[in-house]
Coordinates of C-alpha atoms and ligand atoms in Angstrom, one line a residue:
M1 CA -116.4 -17.9 52.1
P2 CA -114.0 -17.0 54.9
S3 CA -110.4 -17.2 53.5
M4 CA -108.1 -18.8 56.0
K5 CA -105.0 -18.4 53.8
P6 CA -102.6 -15.5 54.1
Q7 CA -103.1 -13.0 51.2
V8 CA -100.6 -10.9 49.3
F9 CA -101.8 -7.4 48.2
Q10 CA -100.3 -4.8 45.9
I11 CA -101.1 -1.3 47.1
N12 CA -100.6 2.3 46.1
R13 CA -98.9 3.5 49.2
R14 CA -99.1 7.3 48.6
R15 CA -102.8 7.1 47.9
F16 CA -103.3 4.9 50.9
L17 CA -101.4 7.2 53.3
K18 CA -103.4 10.3 52.4
S19 CA -106.8 8.8 53.5
A20 CA -105.6 6.4 56.2
A21 CA -104.3 9.1 58.6
A22 CA -107.8 10.8 58.6
I23 CA -109.6 7.5 59.1
T24 CA -107.3 6.3 61.8
A25 CA -107.7 9.6 63.7
A26 CA -111.5 9.5 63.4
T27 CA -112.3 5.9 64.2
G28 CA -109.3 4.3 65.9
V29 CA -108.8 1.8 63.0
P30 CA -105.0 1.3 62.6
G31 CA -103.2 2.0 59.4
W32 CA -101.9 -1.5 58.8
F33 CA -105.5 -2.7 58.6
L34 CA -106.6 0.0 56.2
E35 CA -103.7 -0.9 54.0
I36 CA -105.1 -4.5 53.6
E37 CA -108.6 -3.2 53.0
E38 CA -107.5 -0.8 50.4
A39 CA -105.7 -3.5 48.5
H40 CA -108.8 -5.7 48.7
A41 CA -111.0 -3.0 47.3
A42 CA -108.7 -2.5 44.4
Q43 CA -109.0 -6.2 43.5
S44 CA -112.8 -6.4 43.5
K45 CA -114.3 -6.5 40.0
P46 CA -117.0 -3.9 39.5
L47 CA -120.2 -5.0 37.9
G48 CA -120.3 -4.3 34.2
P49 CA -123.1 -2.2 32.6
N50 CA -124.8 -5.4 31.3
D51 CA -124.8 -7.1 34.6
R52 CA -127.9 -5.3 35.9
P53 CA -130.3 -8.0 37.2
G54 CA -134.1 -7.3 37.7
I55 CA -135.1 -7.1 41.4
A56 CA -138.2 -6.6 43.4
L57 CA -138.8 -5.0 46.8
V58 CA -141.2 -6.9 49.2
G59 CA -142.0 -4.8 52.3
C60 CA -141.7 -1.1 51.3
G61 CA -141.2 0.4 54.8
S62 CA -138.2 2.5 55.8
Q63 CA -135.5 -0.2 55.7
G64 CA -136.8 -2.0 52.6
R65 CA -136.7 1.3 50.7
G66 CA -133.3 2.2 52.1
D67 CA -131.9 -1.2 51.1
S68 CA -133.5 -0.8 47.6
R69 CA -131.9 2.6 47.2
G70 CA -128.5 0.9 47.7
A71 CA -129.6 -2.0 45.4
A72 CA -130.7 0.3 42.6
R73 CA -127.0 1.1 42.1
F74 CA -126.5 -2.5 40.9
A75 CA -129.9 -3.5 39.6
D76 CA -133.2 -2.4 38.1
V77 CA -136.2 -2.3 40.5
L78 CA -139.0 -3.8 38.4
A79 CA -141.6 -4.4 41.0
V80 CA -142.6 -3.4 44.5
C81 CA -145.0 -5.2 46.9
D82 CA -146.6 -4.2 50.2
V83 CA -149.8 -5.1 52.1
D84 CA -150.2 -1.3 52.6
D85 CA -151.1 0.3 49.3
S86 CA -149.7 3.7 50.4
H87 CA -146.3 2.1 51.0
A88 CA -146.3 0.3 47.7
E89 CA -147.3 3.5 45.9
A90 CA -144.6 5.6 47.6
A91 CA -141.9 2.9 46.6
A92 CA -143.2 2.7 43.0
K93 CA -142.8 6.5 42.7
Q94 CA -139.3 6.4 44.4
F95 CA -137.9 3.7 42.1
A96 CA -139.5 5.0 38.8
K97 CA -136.7 5.5 36.3
G98 CA -136.7 7.0 32.8
G99 CA -140.5 6.9 32.6
T100 CA -140.8 3.2 33.7
V101 CA -142.6 2.7 37.0
P102 CA -142.1 -0.6 38.9
Q103 CA -145.2 -2.7 38.9
K104 CA -147.1 -2.7 42.2
Y105 CA -148.3 -5.9 44.0
N106 CA -150.0 -6.5 47.3
D107 CA -149.4 -10.3 47.4
F108 CA -145.7 -11.4 47.0
R109 CA -146.8 -14.8 45.6
K110 CA -147.9 -13.2 42.3
L111 CA -144.6 -11.3 42.0
M112 CA -142.6 -14.4 42.5
E113 CA -144.1 -15.8 39.3
R114 CA -142.1 -13.3 37.2
E115 CA -139.1 -14.7 35.4
D116 CA -137.5 -11.3 34.8
I117 CA -137.0 -10.8 38.5
H118 CA -133.8 -12.4 39.6
G119 CA -133.4 -10.9 43.1
I120 CA -135.6 -10.0 46.0
I121 CA -135.0 -7.3 48.6
N122 CA -137.0 -8.5 51.7
G123 CA -137.9 -5.6 54.0
T124 CA -141.0 -7.1 55.6
P125 CA -141.4 -7.3 59.4
D126 CA -139.7 -10.2 61.1
H127 CA -142.7 -12.6 61.1
W128 CA -142.9 -12.5 57.3
H129 CA -139.2 -12.9 56.4
T130 CA -139.2 -16.7 56.2
F131 CA -142.3 -17.0 54.0
V132 CA -141.0 -14.4 51.5
N133 CA -137.5 -15.9 51.5
L134 CA -138.7 -19.5 51.1
L135 CA -140.9 -18.8 48.2
A136 CA -138.2 -16.6 46.6
V137 CA -135.6 -19.4 46.7
K138 CA -138.1 -22.0 45.5
T139 CA -138.9 -19.8 42.5
G140 CA -135.2 -19.5 41.6
K141 CA -134.5 -16.0 43.0
D142 CA -131.6 -14.8 45.1
V143 CA -132.4 -12.7 48.2
Y144 CA -131.1 -9.8 50.2
T145 CA -133.2 -10.3 53.4
E146 CA -133.4 -8.1 56.4
K147 CA -132.4 -9.4 59.8
P148 CA -133.6 -10.9 62.1
L149 CA -133.6 -13.7 59.6
T150 CA -136.4 -15.7 61.2
L151 CA -139.1 -15.6 63.8
T152 CA -138.2 -19.1 65.1
I153 CA -135.3 -21.5 65.1
D154 CA -137.5 -24.0 63.2
E155 CA -138.0 -21.5 60.4
G156 CA -134.2 -21.1 60.1
K157 CA -133.7 -24.9 59.7
H158 CA -136.3 -25.0 56.9
L159 CA -134.8 -22.0 55.2
V160 CA -131.1 -23.1 55.3
K161 CA -132.2 -26.5 53.8
S162 CA -134.3 -24.8 51.0
V163 CA -131.5 -22.3 50.1
R164 CA -129.0 -25.2 49.7
D165 CA -131.5 -27.5 47.9
N166 CA -132.3 -24.7 45.4
K167 CA -128.7 -23.4 45.2
R168 CA -129.6 -19.9 45.9
I169 CA -127.7 -16.9 47.3
V170 CA -129.1 -15.3 50.4
Q171 CA -127.4 -12.3 52.0
V172 CA -128.7 -11.5 55.5
G173 CA -128.8 -7.7 56.2
S174 CA -126.5 -7.9 59.2
Q175 CA -124.4 -5.2 57.6
Q176 CA -121.9 -4.8 60.5
R177 CA -120.0 -7.6 58.9
S178 CA -119.2 -5.3 56.0
D179 CA -117.9 -2.6 58.4
R180 CA -114.1 -2.6 58.9
N181 CA -114.3 -1.9 62.7
F182 CA -116.2 -5.1 63.3
R183 CA -114.0 -7.2 61.1
L184 CA -110.8 -5.8 62.6
A185 CA -112.1 -6.7 66.1
C186 CA -113.0 -10.2 65.1
E187 CA -109.8 -10.8 63.2
L188 CA -107.7 -9.7 66.2
V189 CA -109.7 -11.8 68.6
R190 CA -109.6 -14.9 66.3
N191 CA -105.8 -14.5 66.0
G192 CA -105.4 -14.6 69.8
R193 CA -104.6 -10.9 70.3
L194 CA -106.3 -11.1 73.7
G195 CA -104.9 -14.5 74.6
K196 CA -107.5 -17.2 74.7
L197 CA -110.9 -15.4 74.6
Q198 CA -112.7 -15.7 77.9
H199 CA -115.8 -13.6 77.9
M200 CA -118.0 -11.4 75.6
I201 CA -120.5 -8.7 76.6
V202 CA -123.1 -7.8 74.1
G203 CA -124.8 -4.5 74.9
L204 CA -128.2 -3.9 73.2
P205 CA -130.7 -1.1 73.5
T206 CA -133.2 -1.1 76.4
G207 CA -136.6 -1.8 74.8
P208 CA -139.6 0.5 75.1
D209 CA -141.9 -0.1 78.1
E210 CA -145.3 1.4 77.3
G211 CA -149.0 0.7 77.1
P212 CA -151.7 -0.4 77.3
F213 CA -152.8 1.0 73.9
P214 CA -156.4 1.5 72.5
E215 CA -157.7 -0.2 69.4
K216 CA -157.8 2.0 66.3
P217 CA -159.6 1.7 62.9
V218 CA -157.5 0.0 60.3
P219 CA -156.4 2.6 57.8
A220 CA -157.7 2.4 54.3
G221 CA -155.4 0.5 52.0
L222 CA -153.8 -1.6 54.8
N223 CA -154.7 -5.3 54.7
W224 CA -154.4 -5.9 58.4
D225 CA -155.2 -9.7 58.3
Y226 CA -152.4 -10.3 55.8
Y227 CA -150.1 -8.0 57.8
V228 CA -150.7 -10.1 61.0
G229 CA -150.1 -13.2 58.9
Q230 CA -149.0 -16.3 60.9
A231 CA -149.2 -14.4 64.3
P232 CA -152.4 -14.7 66.4
L233 CA -154.9 -12.1 65.0
T234 CA -155.0 -9.0 67.2
P235 CA -156.8 -5.7 66.8
Y236 CA -155.0 -2.9 65.0
K237 CA -153.6 -0.3 67.4
V238 CA -151.1 1.9 65.4
T239 CA -148.5 0.9 68.0
N240 CA -148.5 -2.7 66.8
C241 CA -147.9 -1.9 63.1
H242 CA -145.4 0.0 60.9
G243 CA -142.1 0.4 62.8
N244 CA -143.5 -0.8 66.1
F245 CA -144.3 -4.4 65.2
R246 CA -140.9 -5.4 66.8
W247 CA -142.2 -4.9 70.4
W248 CA -145.0 -7.5 70.0
Y249 CA -144.1 -11.2 70.6
G250 CA -146.3 -12.5 67.7
F251 CA -144.2 -10.5 65.2
S252 CA -140.8 -10.4 66.8
G253 CA -138.6 -10.8 69.9
G254 CA -138.0 -7.2 70.8
Q255 CA -134.5 -5.7 71.1
M256 CA -133.1 -9.2 71.9
T257 CA -133.8 -10.1 68.3
D258 CA -133.7 -6.7 66.7
W259 CA -130.3 -5.4 67.7
G260 CA -129.3 -8.9 68.9
A261 CA -129.3 -10.0 65.3
H262 CA -126.4 -7.5 64.7
H263 CA -124.3 -7.8 67.8
N264 CA -124.7 -11.6 68.4
D265 CA -123.6 -12.0 64.9
I266 CA -120.3 -10.1 65.7
A267 CA -119.8 -12.0 68.9
Q268 CA -120.2 -15.4 67.1
W269 CA -117.8 -14.2 64.4
G270 CA -115.2 -13.2 66.9
N271 CA -115.6 -16.4 68.8
G272 CA -115.4 -18.6 65.7
T273 CA -118.8 -20.1 66.4
E274 CA -120.7 -18.5 63.4
R275 CA -122.0 -21.8 62.3
S276 CA -122.6 -23.2 65.7
G277 CA -124.0 -21.7 69.0
P278 CA -124.0 -21.7 72.8
V279 CA -124.6 -24.8 74.8
E280 CA -126.1 -23.2 78.0
I281 CA -128.4 -20.2 78.0
D282 CA -129.9 -18.5 81.1
G283 CA -132.2 -15.6 80.2
K284 CA -134.1 -13.2 82.5
S285 CA -136.5 -10.3 82.0
L286 CA -135.5 -7.7 84.6
K287 CA -138.7 -5.7 84.4
E288 CA -142.3 -6.9 84.5
L289 CA -144.3 -6.3 81.3
I290 CA -147.2 -3.9 81.4
S291 CA -150.5 -5.7 80.9
G292 CA -151.9 -4.8 77.5
G293 CA -148.6 -3.1 76.6
Y294 CA -145.6 -4.1 74.6
E295 CA -144.9 -7.8 74.9
T296 CA -141.1 -8.1 74.7
A297 CA -138.6 -7.6 77.5
S298 CA -137.4 -4.0 77.9
K299 CA -134.6 -4.8 80.5
Y300 CA -133.0 -8.2 80.2
R301 CA -129.9 -10.3 80.9
V302 CA -128.9 -13.5 79.1
D303 CA -125.9 -15.5 80.2
C304 CA -124.5 -18.0 77.7
K305 CA -121.7 -20.6 77.6
Y306 CA -120.0 -22.0 74.5
S307 CA -118.4 -25.5 74.3
N308 CA -115.0 -23.8 73.9
G309 CA -115.4 -22.4 77.4
V310 CA -116.1 -18.8 76.3
T311 CA -118.9 -17.2 78.2
M312 CA -121.2 -14.4 76.9
T313 CA -123.6 -12.0 78.6
I314 CA -126.2 -10.2 76.5
V315 CA -127.7 -7.3 78.4
D316 CA -129.7 -4.1 77.7
E317 CA -127.8 -0.9 78.0
S318 CA -129.3 0.0 81.4
T319 CA -128.0 -3.2 82.9
V320 CA -124.4 -3.5 84.1
T321 CA -122.5 -6.8 84.7
D322 CA -119.7 -7.3 87.1
R323 CA -117.3 -7.9 84.1
N324 CA -118.1 -4.7 82.2
V325 CA -114.9 -3.2 80.9
V326 CA -116.4 -0.1 79.2
G327 CA -119.3 2.0 80.2
G328 CA -117.9 3.4 83.4
G329 CA -119.9 1.0 85.6
K330 CA -123.1 2.9 84.9
T331 CA -124.2 1.4 81.6
T332 CA -123.3 -1.3 79.2
P333 CA -122.6 0.5 75.9
N334 CA -124.2 -0.6 72.7
G335 CA -121.6 -2.9 71.1
V336 CA -119.5 -6.0 71.7
Q337 CA -116.8 -6.2 74.4
F338 CA -114.3 -9.1 73.9
I339 CA -112.3 -9.9 77.0
G340 CA -109.2 -12.2 77.4
P341 CA -106.2 -12.5 79.7
D342 CA -104.2 -10.0 77.7
G343 CA -106.8 -7.2 77.6
W344 CA -110.1 -6.3 76.0
I345 CA -111.4 -4.9 72.7
F346 CA -114.7 -3.0 72.4
V347 CA -116.3 -2.5 69.0
A348 CA -119.4 -0.6 68.1
R349 CA -120.7 1.4 65.1
G350 CA -118.0 3.9 64.2
K351 CA -115.8 3.0 67.2
I352 CA -113.1 0.5 68.2
Q353 CA -111.3 0.7 71.5
A354 CA -108.9 -1.5 73.4
S355 CA -107.4 -1.7 76.9
N356 CA -104.1 -0.9 75.3
E357 CA -103.6 0.8 72.0
E358 CA -100.9 -1.6 71.1
L359 CA -103.5 -4.4 70.8
L360 CA -104.9 -2.6 67.8
R361 CA -101.7 -1.0 66.4
K362 CA -99.5 -4.1 66.1
P363 CA -100.1 -5.6 62.6
L364 CA -101.2 -9.2 62.4
P365 CA -98.6 -11.5 60.8
E366 CA -98.8 -12.6 57.1
S367 CA -99.9 -16.1 58.3
A368 CA -102.8 -14.7 60.3
I369 CA -106.4 -15.9 59.9
R370 CA -108.1 -13.5 57.6
L371 CA -111.9 -13.2 57.7
Y372 CA -114.2 -12.6 54.7
N373 CA -113.6 -9.0 53.6
S374 CA -116.5 -7.0 52.3
S375 CA -116.8 -3.2 52.4
N376 CA -120.2 -2.9 50.9
H377 CA -122.9 -5.3 52.1
M378 CA -125.3 -4.7 49.3
G379 CA -122.5 -4.7 46.7
N380 CA -121.3 -8.1 48.2
F381 CA -124.8 -9.5 47.5
F382 CA -124.6 -8.6 43.9
E383 CA -121.1 -9.9 43.6
S384 CA -122.3 -13.2 45.0
M385 CA -125.3 -13.2 42.6
R386 CA -122.7 -13.1 39.8
S387 CA -120.0 -15.4 41.2
R388 CA -122.4 -17.8 42.9
K389 CA -120.0 -17.8 45.9
E390 CA -121.3 -17.4 49.4
P391 CA -122.0 -13.8 50.5
I392 CA -120.4 -12.5 53.7
C393 CA -123.6 -13.1 55.8
D394 CA -124.8 -16.3 54.3
V395 CA -128.1 -17.8 55.3
E396 CA -126.6 -20.3 57.7
I397 CA -124.6 -17.6 59.5
G398 CA -127.8 -15.4 59.7
H399 CA -129.7 -18.4 61.1
R400 CA -127.1 -19.2 63.7
S401 CA -126.7 -15.6 64.8
I402 CA -130.4 -15.1 65.4
A403 CA -130.8 -18.5 66.9
V404 CA -128.7 -17.1 69.9
A405 CA -131.3 -14.4 70.3
H406 CA -134.2 -16.8 70.0
L407 CA -132.6 -19.1 72.6
G408 CA -132.4 -16.1 75.0
V409 CA -136.0 -15.2 74.4
I410 CA -137.1 -18.8 74.9
S411 CA -135.2 -19.0 78.2
I412 CA -136.7 -15.7 79.3
R413 CA -140.2 -16.8 78.5
M414 CA -139.8 -20.3 80.0
K415 CA -138.3 -18.6 83.1
Q416 CA -135.7 -21.4 83.2
P417 CA -132.1 -21.9 82.0
V418 CA -131.9 -24.2 79.0
K419 CA -129.2 -26.4 77.4
W420 CA -128.7 -26.4 73.7
N421 CA -127.1 -28.9 71.3
P422 CA -125.8 -26.8 68.4
E423 CA -125.0 -29.8 66.2
E424 CA -128.5 -31.3 66.4
E425 CA -130.1 -27.9 66.8
E426 CA -132.3 -29.2 69.6
F427 CA -132.5 -28.6 73.3
A428 CA -130.7 -30.9 75.7
G429 CA -130.9 -31.5 79.4
E430 CA -133.7 -32.0 81.9
N431 CA -136.2 -29.6 80.4
A432 CA -135.4 -30.5 76.8
K433 CA -138.9 -31.9 76.0
E434 CA -140.6 -28.7 77.1
A435 CA -138.0 -26.4 75.5
N436 CA -138.2 -28.2 72.1
K437 CA -141.8 -27.1 71.9
W438 CA -140.5 -23.5 71.6
L439 CA -138.5 -24.2 68.5
A440 CA -141.6 -23.4 66.3
R441 CA -144.8 -21.5 66.8
E442 CA -148.3 -22.2 65.8
Q443 CA -148.9 -20.6 62.4
R444 CA -152.4 -19.0 61.9
K445 CA -154.2 -20.3 58.8
P446 CA -154.1 -19.7 56.0
Y447 CA -150.6 -18.2 56.7
D448 CA -148.8 -21.4 57.4
Y449 CA -146.3 -23.1 55.1
S450 CA -149.1 -24.2 52.8
F451 CA -149.5 -20.4 51.9
I452 CA -146.4 -20.6 49.8
A453 CA -146.7 -24.2 48.7
Ligands
NAD1 N1 -130.2 -3.9 58.9 C1 -130.6 -2.9 59.7 O1 -129.8 -2.2 60.3 C2 -132.1 -2.7 59.9 C3 -132.6 -1.4 60.3 C4 -134.0 -1.3 60.4 C5 -134.8 -2.3 60.2 N2 -134.3 -3.5 59.8 C6 -135.2 -4.7 59.5 O2 -136.0 -4.4 58.4 C7 -137.3 -5.0 58.5 C8 -138.4 -3.9 58.3 O3 -138.2 -2.9 59.3 P1 -138.8 -1.4 59.0 O4 -138.3 -0.6 60.2 O5 -138.5 -1.0 57.7 O6 -140.3 -1.7 59.2 P2 -141.5 -1.0 58.5 O7 -142.7 -1.3 59.4 O8 -141.2 0.4 58.2 O9 -141.7 -1.7 57.1 C9 -142.2 -3.0 56.9 C10 -143.1 -3.0 55.7 O10 -143.5 -4.3 55.3 C11 -144.8 -4.3 54.9 N3 -145.4 -5.6 55.0 C12 -145.9 -6.3 56.2 N4 -146.2 -7.5 55.8 C13 -146.0 -7.7 54.5 C14 -146.2 -8.7 53.6 N5 -146.7 -9.9 54.0 N6 -145.9 -8.5 52.3 C15 -145.4 -7.3 51.9 N7 -145.2 -6.3 52.7 C16 -145.5 -6.5 54.0 C17 -145.5 -3.3 55.8 O11 -146.7 -2.8 55.4 C18 -144.4 -2.2 55.8 O12 -144.5 -1.3 54.7 C19 -137.4 -5.6 60.0 O13 -137.2 -7.0 59.9 C20 -136.2 -4.9 60.7 O14 -135.6 -5.7 61.7 C21 -133.0 -3.7 59.6

């Protein structure tokens, strides 16, 4: 839970000074901030040798296996599951330990019946996240789930309720929250370092713009019907499966939801709206889609307004706004720009910059608002499994962050600005009735909610 109280830390100053100078030089993170971080790390209780829970990986692609490599430091991988046999096989081999090979499954519902599995790593494509997560929490498991948390806003509402009803821990894989650069930027902004925050620019990658693609035979060992799941059944094409699912609307929302899940999360954190959302959203696709090609916008711009008066523009990197403060007027760099009357702060992976170095250098006072401090996103999940306290990217935060991206996609697809009521989580204004139809999608049978009942 975010701590709002000033905290007092004991630190070993000599040890701190040695490493801090190098980190400050490389990343721009000031020494005073590292000092607090160091003290926090020293206070964290490491997991004991008997604290190793049993976990299972569902969705054994590149990210799921990467996550599980991190999780294997804290837990034993007892089972793996994939609708592609070759992926399940590769993961079982990877996580075999001391002669014990994780059991393979091709239907996650079977795996959830096991009582020796306490946690799930969910590395499935976006359109499967909610089903896996819902069943996991209903069967008493905690979850580390990849972002984007959901395919629709309606899924998020269901999931948040179910997580709370079942008293489960869900950590969303928006790992930038556990990266000091992002926390520093958000803490400074939240404490008024820029004056009253006025505007945020979220720079996301430009999406691929390719196609049309030919149909291909489904590879042996891949259950394509199950893979497609709730989405409308489409022919297999290689370019709509492993890794590339995110450019197809049935499975995802393109870069708006893929990278948007990361950077919108940071913008909402800095703006103090991580459990709320914007009230006005005006999204536009800036390039026509190729017929038969990828179905999600490659170039796009979404202008949002929050009830606190802060405005936000989400754009792909090739699009420049009149308020860009970094990027030299030619691109919008991948990251988040916070702008206020007293200057700006730009934060990205491995980088933090400000209009004036003093904005970063001057320490925050003892009484400053301190945000939730985690330096290891996966480690934080296992800490929460043990303490039953909220992880740094709790399910509601993940839901609200991705809702911003879903709202942008909805406005783009409706070709109209929309108004949003973040308290009721429903659209408002003149076109509310039409917009509310976009909150959920039709789920193809048998892959609707009854699939996991
Ligand atoms: N946090 C990050 O920085 C980050 C980075 C990359 C990907 N991701 C996220 O991780 C997720 C997976 O992405 P990826 O790049 O690893 O994709 P991928 O295509 O490599 O892997 C997805 C795997 O899930 C399997 N799968 C599909 N449906 C399934 C089902 N119903 N049950 C079990 N397995 C199923 C696929 O066969 C595949 O092996 C995505 O949601 C993506 O957004 C997050």
